[in-house]
């Protein structure tokens, strides 16, 4: 099972940017579809973005399309989420996920990193 560790969360003003990183353990990273989910206070966890194992396909929730970009660096076993034009409603704990078969990926989850967007 791949182990995931997120970093890069913090506090940012509305309109600002943050880049989240997710480091994955193991030598089989390249075989995993990778993704990001988020959970805002009092709300259900929701899909944010995903990238296929070979990087050929990227997928986004409508709420972040055009503002967020997911990418993967297979040489570094890392997946990134570049978040621009952040809004207060983007405030949430962001979770990195991995799955060898499904998109969005749901098999393995990181511990999460908190993103707070102030208005």
Coordinates of C-alpha atoms in Angstrom, one line a residue:
X1 CA 0.0 0.0 0.0
X2 CA 1.3 3.4 -0.9
X3 CA 1.8 5.9 1.9
X4 CA 0.9 9.5 1.3
X5 CA 2.0 12.7 3.0
X6 CA 0.6 16.2 2.1
X7 CA 2.3 19.5 2.7
X8 CA 1.9 23.1 1.6
X9 CA -1.3 24.1 3.4
X10 CA -1.7 27.4 5.2
X11 CA -3.5 30.7 5.4
X12 CA -3.9 32.9 2.3
X13 CA -6.0 35.9 1.4
X14 CA -8.8 35.6 -1.2
X15 CA -7.3 35.9 -4.7
X16 CA -4.0 34.4 -3.6
X17 CA -2.3 31.1 -4.5
X18 CA -1.0 28.0 -2.8
X19 CA 0.7 24.9 -4.0
X20 CA 0.0 21.6 -2.2
X21 CA 2.4 18.7 -2.5
X22 CA 1.8 15.0 -1.8
X23 CA 4.8 12.7 -1.4
X24 CA 4.2 9.0 -2.0
X25 CA 6.3 6.2 -0.7
X26 CA 7.3 3.1 -2.7
X27 CA 8.7 2.4 -6.1
X28 CA 5.3 1.8 -7.8
X29 CA 4.1 5.4 -7.7
X30 CA 3.9 5.5 -11.4
X31 CA 1.3 2.8 -11.5
X32 CA -1.2 4.9 -9.4
X33 CA -3.9 7.3 -10.4
X34 CA -3.5 10.3 -8.0
X35 CA -6.0 12.8 -6.8
X36 CA -7.1 15.4 -4.3
X37 CA -10.3 15.6 -2.2
X38 CA -11.3 18.2 0.3
X39 CA -13.6 18.5 3.3
X40 CA -14.8 21.9 4.5
X41 CA -16.1 22.3 8.1
X42 CA -19.6 20.8 8.5
X43 CA -19.6 19.5 4.9
X44 CA -19.1 16.1 3.2
X45 CA -15.8 15.3 1.6
X46 CA -15.7 16.2 -2.1
X47 CA -13.6 15.5 -5.1
X48 CA -11.3 18.2 -6.3
X49 CA -8.9 16.9 -9.0
X50 CA -7.3 13.8 -10.3
X51 CA -4.6 12.7 -12.7
X52 CA -4.2 9.3 -14.4
X53 CA -1.2 7.1 -13.7
X54 CA 0.5 8.2 -17.0
X55 CA -0.4 11.8 -16.7
X56 CA -2.5 11.6 -19.9
X57 CA -5.8 12.5 -18.3
X58 CA -6.6 15.2 -15.8
X59 CA -10.0 15.7 -14.2
X60 CA -11.5 18.6 -12.1
X61 CA -14.6 19.5 -10.1
X62 CA -16.5 22.2 -11.8
X63 CA -16.0 24.4 -8.7
X64 CA -12.2 24.5 -9.3
X65 CA -11.9 24.2 -13.1
X66 CA -9.8 27.0 -14.5
X67 CA -8.3 27.9 -11.1
X68 CA -6.6 24.6 -9.9
X69 CA -4.1 22.5 -11.8
X70 CA -3.0 19.0 -10.8
X71 CA 0.3 17.6 -12.0
X72 CA 2.6 14.8 -11.1
X73 CA 6.4 14.4 -11.0
X74 CA 7.0 10.7 -11.3
X75 CA 10.7 11.1 -10.8
X76 CA 10.0 12.6 -7.3
X77 CA 7.0 10.4 -6.5
X78 CA 5.1 13.6 -5.9
X79 CA 1.7 15.0 -7.0
X80 CA 1.0 18.7 -6.9
X81 CA -2.1 20.9 -6.7
X82 CA -1.6 24.4 -7.8
X83 CA -4.4 26.6 -6.5
X84 CA -4.9 30.1 -7.9
X85 CA -7.6 32.7 -7.4
X86 CA -8.5 31.2 -4.1
X87 CA -11.9 31.9 -2.6
X88 CA -13.1 31.7 1.0
X89 CA -15.2 28.7 0.0
X90 CA -12.0 26.8 -0.9
X91 CA -11.2 26.6 2.9
X92 CA -11.0 23.0 3.8
X93 CA -8.7 20.1 4.7
X94 CA -7.2 18.8 1.5
X95 CA -6.5 15.1 1.2
X96 CA -4.2 13.3 -1.3
X97 CA -5.5 10.0 -2.7
X98 CA -4.1 7.1 -4.7
X99 CA -5.7 4.2 -6.5
X100 CA -4.4 1.7 -9.1
X101 CA -7.7 1.2 -10.8
X102 CA -10.3 3.9 -10.1
X103 CA -10.7 7.5 -11.1
X104 CA -11.2 9.5 -8.9
X105 CA -8.7 7.6 -6.8
X106 CA -10.0 6.4 -3.4
X107 CA -7.9 3.5 -2.2
X108 CA -5.2 5.3 -0.2
X109 CA -5.5 8.5 1.7
X110 CA -3.1 11.0 3.3
X111 CA -3.7 12.7 6.7
X112 CA -4.7 16.0 5.1
X113 CA -3.4 19.5 5.1
X114 CA -5.5 22.6 6.1
X115 CA -6.0 25.4 3.6
X116 CA -7.7 28.6 5.0
X117 CA -8.7 31.4 2.7
X118 CA -9.5 34.6 4.4
X119 CA -11.8 37.2 2.9

